[in-house]
CSV table of C-alpha atoms (C1' of nucleotides) in Angstrom, one decimal:
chain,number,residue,atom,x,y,z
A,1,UNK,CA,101.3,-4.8,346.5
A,2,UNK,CA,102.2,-8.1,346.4
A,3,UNK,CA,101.6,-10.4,343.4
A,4,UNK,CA,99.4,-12.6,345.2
A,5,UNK,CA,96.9,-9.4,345.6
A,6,UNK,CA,97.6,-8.6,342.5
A,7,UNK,CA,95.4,-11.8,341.2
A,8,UNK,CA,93.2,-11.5,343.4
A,9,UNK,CA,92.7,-8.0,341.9
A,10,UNK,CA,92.7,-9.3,338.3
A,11,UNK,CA,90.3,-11.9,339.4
A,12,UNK,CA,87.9,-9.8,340.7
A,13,UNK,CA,87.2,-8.5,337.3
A,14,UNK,CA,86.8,-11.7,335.3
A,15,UNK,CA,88.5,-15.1,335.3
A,16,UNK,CA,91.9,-15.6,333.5
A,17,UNK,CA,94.5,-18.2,333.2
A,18,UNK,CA,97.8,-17.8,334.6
A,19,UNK,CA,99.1,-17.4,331.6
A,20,UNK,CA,96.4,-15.0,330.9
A,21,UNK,CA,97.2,-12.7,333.9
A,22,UNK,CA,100.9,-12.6,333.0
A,23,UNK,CA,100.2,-10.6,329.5
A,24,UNK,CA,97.9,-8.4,331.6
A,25,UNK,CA,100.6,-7.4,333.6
A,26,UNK,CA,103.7,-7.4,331.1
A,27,UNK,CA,102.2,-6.4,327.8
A,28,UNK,CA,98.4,-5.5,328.4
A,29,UNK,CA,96.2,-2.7,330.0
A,30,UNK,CA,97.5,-3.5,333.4
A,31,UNK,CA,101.3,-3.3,332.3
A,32,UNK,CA,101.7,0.6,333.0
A,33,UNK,CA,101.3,0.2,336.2
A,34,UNK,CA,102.0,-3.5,337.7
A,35,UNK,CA,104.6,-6.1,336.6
A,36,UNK,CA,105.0,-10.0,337.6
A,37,UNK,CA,106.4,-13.2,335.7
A,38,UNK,CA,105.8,-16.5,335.3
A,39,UNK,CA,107.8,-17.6,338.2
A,40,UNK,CA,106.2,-15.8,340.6
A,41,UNK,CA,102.7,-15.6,339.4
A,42,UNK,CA,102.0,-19.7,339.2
A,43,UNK,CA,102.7,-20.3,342.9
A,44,UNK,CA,100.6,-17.5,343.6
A,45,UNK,CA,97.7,-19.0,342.0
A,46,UNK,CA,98.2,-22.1,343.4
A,47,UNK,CA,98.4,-21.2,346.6
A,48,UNK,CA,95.1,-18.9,346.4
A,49,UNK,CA,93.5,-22.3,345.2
A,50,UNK,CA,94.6,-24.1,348.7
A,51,UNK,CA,93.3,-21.2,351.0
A,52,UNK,CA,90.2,-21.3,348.9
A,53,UNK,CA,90.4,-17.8,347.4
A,54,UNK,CA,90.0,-18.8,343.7
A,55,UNK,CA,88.9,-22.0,342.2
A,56,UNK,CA,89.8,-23.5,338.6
A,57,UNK,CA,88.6,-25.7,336.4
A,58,UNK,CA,90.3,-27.2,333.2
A,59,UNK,CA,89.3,-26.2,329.9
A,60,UNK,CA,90.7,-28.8,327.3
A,61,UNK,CA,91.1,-27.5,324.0
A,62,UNK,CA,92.5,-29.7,320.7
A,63,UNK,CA,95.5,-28.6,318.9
A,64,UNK,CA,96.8,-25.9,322.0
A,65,UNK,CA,97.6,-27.1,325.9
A,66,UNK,CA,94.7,-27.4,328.1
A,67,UNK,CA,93.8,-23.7,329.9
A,68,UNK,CA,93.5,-24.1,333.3
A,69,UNK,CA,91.0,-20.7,334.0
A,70,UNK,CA,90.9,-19.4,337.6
A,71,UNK,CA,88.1,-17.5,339.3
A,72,UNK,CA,87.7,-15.8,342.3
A,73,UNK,CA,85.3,-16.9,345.1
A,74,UNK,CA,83.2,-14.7,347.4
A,75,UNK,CA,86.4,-15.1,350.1
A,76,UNK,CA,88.9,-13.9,347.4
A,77,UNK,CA,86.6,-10.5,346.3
A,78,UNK,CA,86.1,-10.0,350.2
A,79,UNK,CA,90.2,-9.9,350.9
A,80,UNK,CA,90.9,-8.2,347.9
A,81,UNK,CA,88.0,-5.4,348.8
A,82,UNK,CA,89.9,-5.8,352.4
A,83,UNK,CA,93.5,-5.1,350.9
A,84,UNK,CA,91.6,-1.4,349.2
A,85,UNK,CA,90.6,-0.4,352.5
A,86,UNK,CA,93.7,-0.2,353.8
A,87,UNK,CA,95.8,2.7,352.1
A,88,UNK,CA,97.5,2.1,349.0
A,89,UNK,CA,101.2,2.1,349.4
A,90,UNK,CA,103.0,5.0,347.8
A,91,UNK,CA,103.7,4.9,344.2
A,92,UNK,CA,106.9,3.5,342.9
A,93,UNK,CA,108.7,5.5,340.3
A,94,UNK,CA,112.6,4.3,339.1
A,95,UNK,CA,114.2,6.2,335.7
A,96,UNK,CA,117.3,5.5,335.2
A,97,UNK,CA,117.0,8.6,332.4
A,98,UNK,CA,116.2,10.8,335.1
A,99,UNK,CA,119.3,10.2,336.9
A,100,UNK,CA,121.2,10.4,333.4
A,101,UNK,CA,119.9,13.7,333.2
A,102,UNK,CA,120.6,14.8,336.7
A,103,UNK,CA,124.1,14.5,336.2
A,104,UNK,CA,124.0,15.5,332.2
A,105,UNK,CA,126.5,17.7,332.8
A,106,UNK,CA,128.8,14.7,333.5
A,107,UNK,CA,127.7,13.1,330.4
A,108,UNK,CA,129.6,13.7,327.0
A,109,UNK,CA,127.1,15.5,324.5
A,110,UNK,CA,126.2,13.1,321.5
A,111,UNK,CA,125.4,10.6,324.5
A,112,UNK,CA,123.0,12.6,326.3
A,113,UNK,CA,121.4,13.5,323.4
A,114,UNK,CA,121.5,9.6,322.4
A,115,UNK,CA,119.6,9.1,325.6
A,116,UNK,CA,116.8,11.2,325.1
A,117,UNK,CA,116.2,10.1,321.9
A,118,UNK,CA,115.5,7.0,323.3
A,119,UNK,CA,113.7,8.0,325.9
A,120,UNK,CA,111.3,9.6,323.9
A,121,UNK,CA,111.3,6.9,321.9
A,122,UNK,CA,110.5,4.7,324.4
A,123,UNK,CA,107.3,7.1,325.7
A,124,UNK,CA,105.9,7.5,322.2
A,125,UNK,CA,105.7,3.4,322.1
A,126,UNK,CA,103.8,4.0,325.5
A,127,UNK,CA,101.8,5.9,324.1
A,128,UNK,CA,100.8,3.9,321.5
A,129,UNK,CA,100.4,1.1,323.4
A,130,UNK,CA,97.6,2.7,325.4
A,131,UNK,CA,96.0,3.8,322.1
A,132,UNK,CA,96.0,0.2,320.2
A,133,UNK,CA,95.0,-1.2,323.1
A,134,UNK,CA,92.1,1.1,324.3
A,135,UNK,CA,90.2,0.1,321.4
A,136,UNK,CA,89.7,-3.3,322.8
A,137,UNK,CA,88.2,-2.5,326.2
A,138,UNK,CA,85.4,-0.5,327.3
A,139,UNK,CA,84.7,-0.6,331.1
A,140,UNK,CA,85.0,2.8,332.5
A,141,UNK,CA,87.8,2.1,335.2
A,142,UNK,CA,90.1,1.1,332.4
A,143,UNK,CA,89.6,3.7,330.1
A,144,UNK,CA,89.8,6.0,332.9
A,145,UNK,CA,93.1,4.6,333.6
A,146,UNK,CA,94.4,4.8,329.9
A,147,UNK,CA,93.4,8.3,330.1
A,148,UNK,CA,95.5,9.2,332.4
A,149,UNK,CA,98.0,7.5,331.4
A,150,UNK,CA,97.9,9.3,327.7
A,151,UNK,CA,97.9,12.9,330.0
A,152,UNK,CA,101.0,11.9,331.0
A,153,UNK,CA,102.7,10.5,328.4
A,154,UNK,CA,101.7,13.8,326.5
A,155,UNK,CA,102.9,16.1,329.3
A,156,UNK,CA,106.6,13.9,330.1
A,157,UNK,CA,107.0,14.5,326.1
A,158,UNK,CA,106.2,18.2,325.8
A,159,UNK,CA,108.2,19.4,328.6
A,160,UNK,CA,111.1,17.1,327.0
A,161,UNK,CA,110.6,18.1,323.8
A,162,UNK,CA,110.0,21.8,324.9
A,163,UNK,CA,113.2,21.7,327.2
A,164,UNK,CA,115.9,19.1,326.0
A,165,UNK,CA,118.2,21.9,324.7
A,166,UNK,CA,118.4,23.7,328.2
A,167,UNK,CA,119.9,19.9,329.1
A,168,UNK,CA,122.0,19.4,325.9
A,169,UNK,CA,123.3,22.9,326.5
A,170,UNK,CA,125.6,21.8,329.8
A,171,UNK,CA,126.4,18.4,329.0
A,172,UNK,CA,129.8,17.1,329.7
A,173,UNK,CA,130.8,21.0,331.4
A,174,UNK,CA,131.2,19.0,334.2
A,175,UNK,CA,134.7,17.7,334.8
A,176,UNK,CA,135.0,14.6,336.7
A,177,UNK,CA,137.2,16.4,339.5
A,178,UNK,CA,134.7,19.6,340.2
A,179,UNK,CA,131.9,18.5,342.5
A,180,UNK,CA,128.4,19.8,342.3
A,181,UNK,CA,126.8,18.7,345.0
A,182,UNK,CA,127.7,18.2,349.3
A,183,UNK,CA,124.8,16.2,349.7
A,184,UNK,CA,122.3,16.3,352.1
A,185,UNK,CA,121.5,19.6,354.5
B,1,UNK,CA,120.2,0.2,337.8
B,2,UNK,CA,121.3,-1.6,341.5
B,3,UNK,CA,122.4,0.2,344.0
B,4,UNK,CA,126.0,-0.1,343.3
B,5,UNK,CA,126.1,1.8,340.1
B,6,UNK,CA,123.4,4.5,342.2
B,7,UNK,CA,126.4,5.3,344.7
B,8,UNK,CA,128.4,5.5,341.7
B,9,UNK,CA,126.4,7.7,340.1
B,10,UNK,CA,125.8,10.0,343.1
B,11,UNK,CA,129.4,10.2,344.1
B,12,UNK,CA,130.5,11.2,340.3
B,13,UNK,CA,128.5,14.6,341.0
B,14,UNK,CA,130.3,14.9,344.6
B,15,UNK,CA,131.5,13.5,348.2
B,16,UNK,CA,129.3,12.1,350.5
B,17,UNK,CA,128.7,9.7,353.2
B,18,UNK,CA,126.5,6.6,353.2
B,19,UNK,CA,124.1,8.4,355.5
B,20,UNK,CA,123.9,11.1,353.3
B,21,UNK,CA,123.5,8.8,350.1
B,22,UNK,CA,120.7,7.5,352.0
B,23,UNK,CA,119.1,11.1,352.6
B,24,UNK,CA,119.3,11.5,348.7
B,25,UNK,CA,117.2,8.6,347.6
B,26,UNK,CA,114.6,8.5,350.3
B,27,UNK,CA,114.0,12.2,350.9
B,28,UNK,CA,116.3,14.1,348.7
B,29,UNK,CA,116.3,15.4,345.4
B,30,UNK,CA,117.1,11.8,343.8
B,31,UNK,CA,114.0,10.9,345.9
B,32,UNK,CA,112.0,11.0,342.9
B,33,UNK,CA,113.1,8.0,340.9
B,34,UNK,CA,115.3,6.0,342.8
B,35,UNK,CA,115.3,4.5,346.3
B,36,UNK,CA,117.8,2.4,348.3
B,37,UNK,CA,118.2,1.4,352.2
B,38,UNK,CA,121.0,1.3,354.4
B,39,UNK,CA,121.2,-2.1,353.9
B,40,UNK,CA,122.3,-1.7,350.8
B,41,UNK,CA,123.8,1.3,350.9
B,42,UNK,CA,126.9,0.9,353.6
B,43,UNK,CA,127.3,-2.8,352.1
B,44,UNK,CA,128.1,-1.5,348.3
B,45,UNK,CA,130.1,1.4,349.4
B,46,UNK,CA,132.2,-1.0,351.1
B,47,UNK,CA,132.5,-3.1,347.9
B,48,UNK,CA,133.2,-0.1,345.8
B,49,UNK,CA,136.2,0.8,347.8
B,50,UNK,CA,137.6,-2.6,348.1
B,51,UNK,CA,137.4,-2.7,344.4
B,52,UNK,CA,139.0,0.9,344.1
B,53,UNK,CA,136.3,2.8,342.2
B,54,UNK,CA,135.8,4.7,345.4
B,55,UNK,CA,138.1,5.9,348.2
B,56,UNK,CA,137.2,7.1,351.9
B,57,UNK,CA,138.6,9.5,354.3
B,58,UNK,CA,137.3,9.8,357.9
B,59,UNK,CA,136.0,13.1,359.6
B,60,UNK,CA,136.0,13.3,363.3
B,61,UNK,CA,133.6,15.7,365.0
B,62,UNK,CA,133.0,16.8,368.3
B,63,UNK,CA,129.4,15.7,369.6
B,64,UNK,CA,128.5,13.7,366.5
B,65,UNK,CA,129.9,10.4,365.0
B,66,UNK,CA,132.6,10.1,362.9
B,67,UNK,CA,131.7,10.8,359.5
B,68,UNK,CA,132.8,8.3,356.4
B,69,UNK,CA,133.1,10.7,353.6
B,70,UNK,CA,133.5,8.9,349.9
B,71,UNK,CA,134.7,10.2,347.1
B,72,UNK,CA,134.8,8.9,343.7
B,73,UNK,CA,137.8,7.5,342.0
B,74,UNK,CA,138.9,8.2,338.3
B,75,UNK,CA,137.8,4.6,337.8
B,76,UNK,CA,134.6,5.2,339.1
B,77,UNK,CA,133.7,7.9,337.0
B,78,UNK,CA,134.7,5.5,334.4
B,79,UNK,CA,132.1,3.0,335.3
B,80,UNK,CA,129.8,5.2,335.7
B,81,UNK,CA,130.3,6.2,332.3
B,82,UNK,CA,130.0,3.5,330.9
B,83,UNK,CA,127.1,2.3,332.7
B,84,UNK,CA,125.4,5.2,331.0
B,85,UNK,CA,126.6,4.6,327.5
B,86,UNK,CA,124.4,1.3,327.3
B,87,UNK,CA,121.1,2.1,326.7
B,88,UNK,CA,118.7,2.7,329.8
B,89,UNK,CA,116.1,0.6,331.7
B,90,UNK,CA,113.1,1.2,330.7
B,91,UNK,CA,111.2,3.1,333.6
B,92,UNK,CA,109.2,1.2,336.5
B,93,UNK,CA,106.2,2.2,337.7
B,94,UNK,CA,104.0,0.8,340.1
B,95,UNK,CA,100.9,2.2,341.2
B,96,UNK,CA,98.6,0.4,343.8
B,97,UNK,CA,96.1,3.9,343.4
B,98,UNK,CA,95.9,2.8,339.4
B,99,UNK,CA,94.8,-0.6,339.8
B,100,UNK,CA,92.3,0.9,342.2
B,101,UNK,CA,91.2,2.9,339.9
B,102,UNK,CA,91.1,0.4,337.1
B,103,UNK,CA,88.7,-2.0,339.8
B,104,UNK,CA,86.7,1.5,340.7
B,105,UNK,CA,83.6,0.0,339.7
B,106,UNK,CA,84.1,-3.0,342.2
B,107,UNK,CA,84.8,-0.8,345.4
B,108,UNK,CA,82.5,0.6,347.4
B,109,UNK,CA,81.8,4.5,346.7
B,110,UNK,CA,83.1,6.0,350.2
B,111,UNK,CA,85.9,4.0,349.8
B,112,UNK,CA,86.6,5.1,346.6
B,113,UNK,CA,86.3,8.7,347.3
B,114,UNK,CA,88.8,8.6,350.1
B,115,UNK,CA,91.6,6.3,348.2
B,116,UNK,CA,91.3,9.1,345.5
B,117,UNK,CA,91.4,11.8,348.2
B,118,UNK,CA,94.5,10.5,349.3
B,119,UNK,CA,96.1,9.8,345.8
B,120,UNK,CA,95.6,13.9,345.7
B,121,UNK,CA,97.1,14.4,348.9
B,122,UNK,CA,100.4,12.3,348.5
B,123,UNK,CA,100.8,13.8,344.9
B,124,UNK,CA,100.5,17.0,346.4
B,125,UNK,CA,103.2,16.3,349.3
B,126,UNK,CA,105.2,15.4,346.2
B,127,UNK,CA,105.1,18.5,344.6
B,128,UNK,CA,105.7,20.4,347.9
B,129,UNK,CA,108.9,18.9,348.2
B,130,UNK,CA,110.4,19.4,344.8
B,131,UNK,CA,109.3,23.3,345.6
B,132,UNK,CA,111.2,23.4,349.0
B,133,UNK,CA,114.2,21.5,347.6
B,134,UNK,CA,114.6,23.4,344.8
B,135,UNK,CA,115.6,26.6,346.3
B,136,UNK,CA,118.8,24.7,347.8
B,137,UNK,CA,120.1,23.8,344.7
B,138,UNK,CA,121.3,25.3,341.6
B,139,UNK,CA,122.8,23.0,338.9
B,140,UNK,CA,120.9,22.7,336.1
B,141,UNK,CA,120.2,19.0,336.2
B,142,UNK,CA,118.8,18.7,339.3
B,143,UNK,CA,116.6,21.9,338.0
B,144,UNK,CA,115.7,20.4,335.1
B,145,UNK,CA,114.8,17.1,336.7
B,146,UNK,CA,112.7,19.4,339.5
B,147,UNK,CA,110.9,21.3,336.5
B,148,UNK,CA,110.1,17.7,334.8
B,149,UNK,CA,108.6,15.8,337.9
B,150,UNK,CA,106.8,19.1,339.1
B,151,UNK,CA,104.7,19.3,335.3
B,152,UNK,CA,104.0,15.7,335.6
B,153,UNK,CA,102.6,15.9,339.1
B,154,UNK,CA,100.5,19.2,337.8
B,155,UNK,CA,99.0,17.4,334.8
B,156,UNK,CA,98.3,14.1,337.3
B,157,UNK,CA,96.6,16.6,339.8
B,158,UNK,CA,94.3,18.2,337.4
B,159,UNK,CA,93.6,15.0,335.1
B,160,UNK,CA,92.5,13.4,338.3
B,161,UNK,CA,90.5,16.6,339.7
B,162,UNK,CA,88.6,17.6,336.3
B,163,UNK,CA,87.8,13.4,335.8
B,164,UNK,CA,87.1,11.9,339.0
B,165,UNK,CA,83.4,12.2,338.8
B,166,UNK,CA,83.5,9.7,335.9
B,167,UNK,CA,84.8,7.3,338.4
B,168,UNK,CA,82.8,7.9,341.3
B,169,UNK,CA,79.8,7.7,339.4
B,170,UNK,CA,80.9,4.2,338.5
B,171,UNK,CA,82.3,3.0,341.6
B,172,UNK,CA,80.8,-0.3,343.2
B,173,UNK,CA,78.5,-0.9,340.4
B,174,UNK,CA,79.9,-3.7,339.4
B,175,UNK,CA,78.6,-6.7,341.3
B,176,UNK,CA,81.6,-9.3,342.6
B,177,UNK,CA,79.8,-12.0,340.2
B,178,UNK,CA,79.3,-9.8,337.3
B,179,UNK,CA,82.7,-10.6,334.8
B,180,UNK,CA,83.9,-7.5,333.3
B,181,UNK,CA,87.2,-8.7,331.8
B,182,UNK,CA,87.5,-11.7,330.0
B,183,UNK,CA,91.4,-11.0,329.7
B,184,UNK,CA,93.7,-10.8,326.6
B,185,UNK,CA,93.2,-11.4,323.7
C,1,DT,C1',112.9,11.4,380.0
C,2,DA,C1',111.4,10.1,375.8
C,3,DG,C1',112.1,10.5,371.2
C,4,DG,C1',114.5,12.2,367.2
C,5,DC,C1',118.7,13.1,364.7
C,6,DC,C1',123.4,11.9,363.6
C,7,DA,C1',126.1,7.9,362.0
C,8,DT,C1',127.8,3.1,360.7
C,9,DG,C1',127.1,-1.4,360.1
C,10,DT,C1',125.3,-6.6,360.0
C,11,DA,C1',122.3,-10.8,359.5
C,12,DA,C1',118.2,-13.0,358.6
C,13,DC,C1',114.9,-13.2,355.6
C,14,DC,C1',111.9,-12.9,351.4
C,15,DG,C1',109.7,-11.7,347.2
C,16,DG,C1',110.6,-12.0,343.0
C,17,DT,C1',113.4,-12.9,338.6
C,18,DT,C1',115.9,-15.9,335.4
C,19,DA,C1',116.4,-19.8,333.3
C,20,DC,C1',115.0,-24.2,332.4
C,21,DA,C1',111.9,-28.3,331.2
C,22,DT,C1',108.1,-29.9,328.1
C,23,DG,C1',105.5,-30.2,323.9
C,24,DA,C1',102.0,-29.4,320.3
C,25,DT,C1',100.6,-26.1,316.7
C,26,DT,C1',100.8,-22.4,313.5
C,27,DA,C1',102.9,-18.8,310.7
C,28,DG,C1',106.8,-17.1,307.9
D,1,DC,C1',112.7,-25.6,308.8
D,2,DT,C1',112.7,-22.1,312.2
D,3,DA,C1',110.6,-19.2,315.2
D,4,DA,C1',106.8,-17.8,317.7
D,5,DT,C1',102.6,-18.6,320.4
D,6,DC,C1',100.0,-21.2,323.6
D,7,DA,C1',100.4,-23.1,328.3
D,8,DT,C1',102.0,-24.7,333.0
D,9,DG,C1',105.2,-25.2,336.1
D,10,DT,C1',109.9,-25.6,339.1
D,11,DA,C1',114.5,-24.5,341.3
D,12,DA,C1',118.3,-21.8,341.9
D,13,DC,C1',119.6,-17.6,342.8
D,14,DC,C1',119.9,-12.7,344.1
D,15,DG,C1',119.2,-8.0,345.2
D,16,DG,C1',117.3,-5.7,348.4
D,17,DT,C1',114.5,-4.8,352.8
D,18,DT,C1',113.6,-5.1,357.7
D,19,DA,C1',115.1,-5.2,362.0
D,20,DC,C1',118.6,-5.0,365.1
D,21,DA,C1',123.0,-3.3,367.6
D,22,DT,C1',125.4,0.8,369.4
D,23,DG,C1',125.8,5.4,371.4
D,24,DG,C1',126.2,10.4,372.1
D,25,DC,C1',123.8,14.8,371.6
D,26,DC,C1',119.9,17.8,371.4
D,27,DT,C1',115.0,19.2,371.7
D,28,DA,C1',110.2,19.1,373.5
DNA sequence: TAGGCCATGTAACCGGTTACATGATTAG
DNA sequence: CTAATCATGTAACCGGTTACATGGCCTA
C-alpha cells in the first residue's frame, strides 16, 4: 500500500487537508497501522488532483495559514474500491525487541531487562493512545479497529509480563564464541 | 534496524551464509519481524567483511555451489552490542487488512466477507509455521519469541472470529458521498 | 524437459524520509 | 522570549527491492 492509496483511502471517509491526513497517519486512529510524512504525502495529493481523483478548494482562515481541504471524487472512491478488490498485501511486522530477545542470551542481564521495560513501556502508551483517542470517534469500522487493537496490546503485555523471567533467566549465558544456531535446514 | 546491523545480529548467534541469512528473514524463524532481500543481503555482508566485523571461509561441495560461510568477528559482536544498548525502534506495523477494516462500511459486503476470510487464512498460515518451526529449534529465545507471536496470532484469530459480524453488518452502508470523518482534531 | 532448489552477486530503479524554507499565531 | 501549532511545499538523499545473470543438480 502505497501512500498515494493511502489518501485515497482517507478521502473516501471524509475530506482532510494534507496536513490533516499526516496526523491521521502519525499520531491519530490510523497511526497503528499506516505511516507517511510530509514529504511524501504532498506530492501525493497533488498529483491525485492532476488525474482528477480528488479536488480542493481553499479555505482561508484569519490569524492561521489558509487550509487547502481535499476531497475525493466519484473516480477516486471507484479506484480506491478497485485497490480492496484486489488482495491486501501481507501484513508488515518489524521489532527490533523481538530480535533483542531472540538472542537474549547474548545480551548482558540489566540490559535486557532495560529493554523490556521499555518495551512495555512503549505498549502501555499504545494502549492509551487507542483509549484517549476512541472517545473522539464513533463510526463502527474505527472502533472496531481500536478494539482490536486494545486485544492485542492486552495479550503482547500479559504474555510479557507473564513470561519475562523465563527470558531474564538466560541472558548473557551465551558467550560470543558458542553458536546457537546453523541456520537454515 | 537496516540490514547491516540484522546480519550482525544473526551471525552473533552463529555462522551462516547469505543464502541462509536470507532463508531466516523471509521464511525462517526471524520471519516474523524482520525481512530483507538478497539485494541487500550479499551487498552488506560484503561491507561487513571489508570492514572486519565479519570474516568468511569458503566451502566446496560436490553437486552444489560453493558455499560462503560468515562468521562473526569479536568486533562484530561488539557492534552488535552496542547497537542493542541504545534504546529500540519502536515497532512497525502495517496492515492493508486494518485500513480495510476501518473503511468496512464503504466496501461492498461480499467483498468484505472475503478480505476478512483471507485475513483469517494468512494469520492462520502464520501460526502454522511457528508450530512447524518450532520443533527444530531449542534455544530459549527463539522459543520464547515462538510462544509470544503464536498468543498474539491466537488472540487476533478469535477477536476477529467472535466480532466480525459487527463489521459485516456494517459493511457498504456508507454511501461514497456520505462524510464520516471530518479528520483530527 | 520444465521447474524448483542451491548459491552468489550486480545494477537500475523507486518510494519514501529527512531536512529545509517560510511565516503568522498562540501558549507557557 | 521561546517553543509549539498551524500549514504547505521542495530537494537531496538513501536504503532497499526487483529483476537479471549464471549454472549445476534433482524431482515430477
Amino acid at each position: 500500500m502505497n501512500v498515494r492509496t493511502l489518501c485515497l483511502a482517507i478521502l473516501s471517509c471524509g475530506d482532510a487537508t494534507g496536513y490533516e491526513i499526516r496526523k491521521l497517519v502519525t499520531e491519530g486512529h490510523f497511526s497503528h497501522f499506516v505511516d507517511a510524512s510530509y514529504g511524501s504525502i504532498y506530492p501525493a495529493l497533488n498529483r491525485l488532483e492532476k488525474e482528477g481523483l480528488v479536488t480542493s478548494r481553499e479555505e482561508h482562515q484569519d490569524g492561521k495559514p489558509t487550509r487547502k481541504v481535499y476531497s475525493g471524487t466519484e473516480a477516486g472512491y471507484a479506484e480506491f474500491l478497485d485497490a480492496l478488490s484486489k488482495p491486501a498485501k501481507r501484513d508488515i511486522y518489524k521489532s527490533e525487541f523481538l530480535l533483542q530477545a531472540m538472542c537474549a542470551e547474548l545480551i548482558p542481564p540489566q540490559e535486557l531487562k532495560r529493554a523490556i521495560d521499555r518495551h512495555v513501556e512503549y505498549l502501555e502508551s499504545q494502549l492509551d493512545l487507542i483509549d484517549t483517542d476512541v472517545k473522539k470517534i464513533a463510526w463502527t469500522g474505527a472502533d472496531w479497529v481500536a478494539n482490536y487493537g486494545r486485544c492485542n496490546l492486552h495479550e503482547a503485555l500479559r504474555f510479557i509480563r507473564e513470561n519475562r523471567q523465563q527470558l531474564e533467566a538466560v541472558a548473557g549465558t551465551g558467550l560470543p564464541d558458542s553458536p546457537k544456531v546453523t541456520a537454515a535446514e
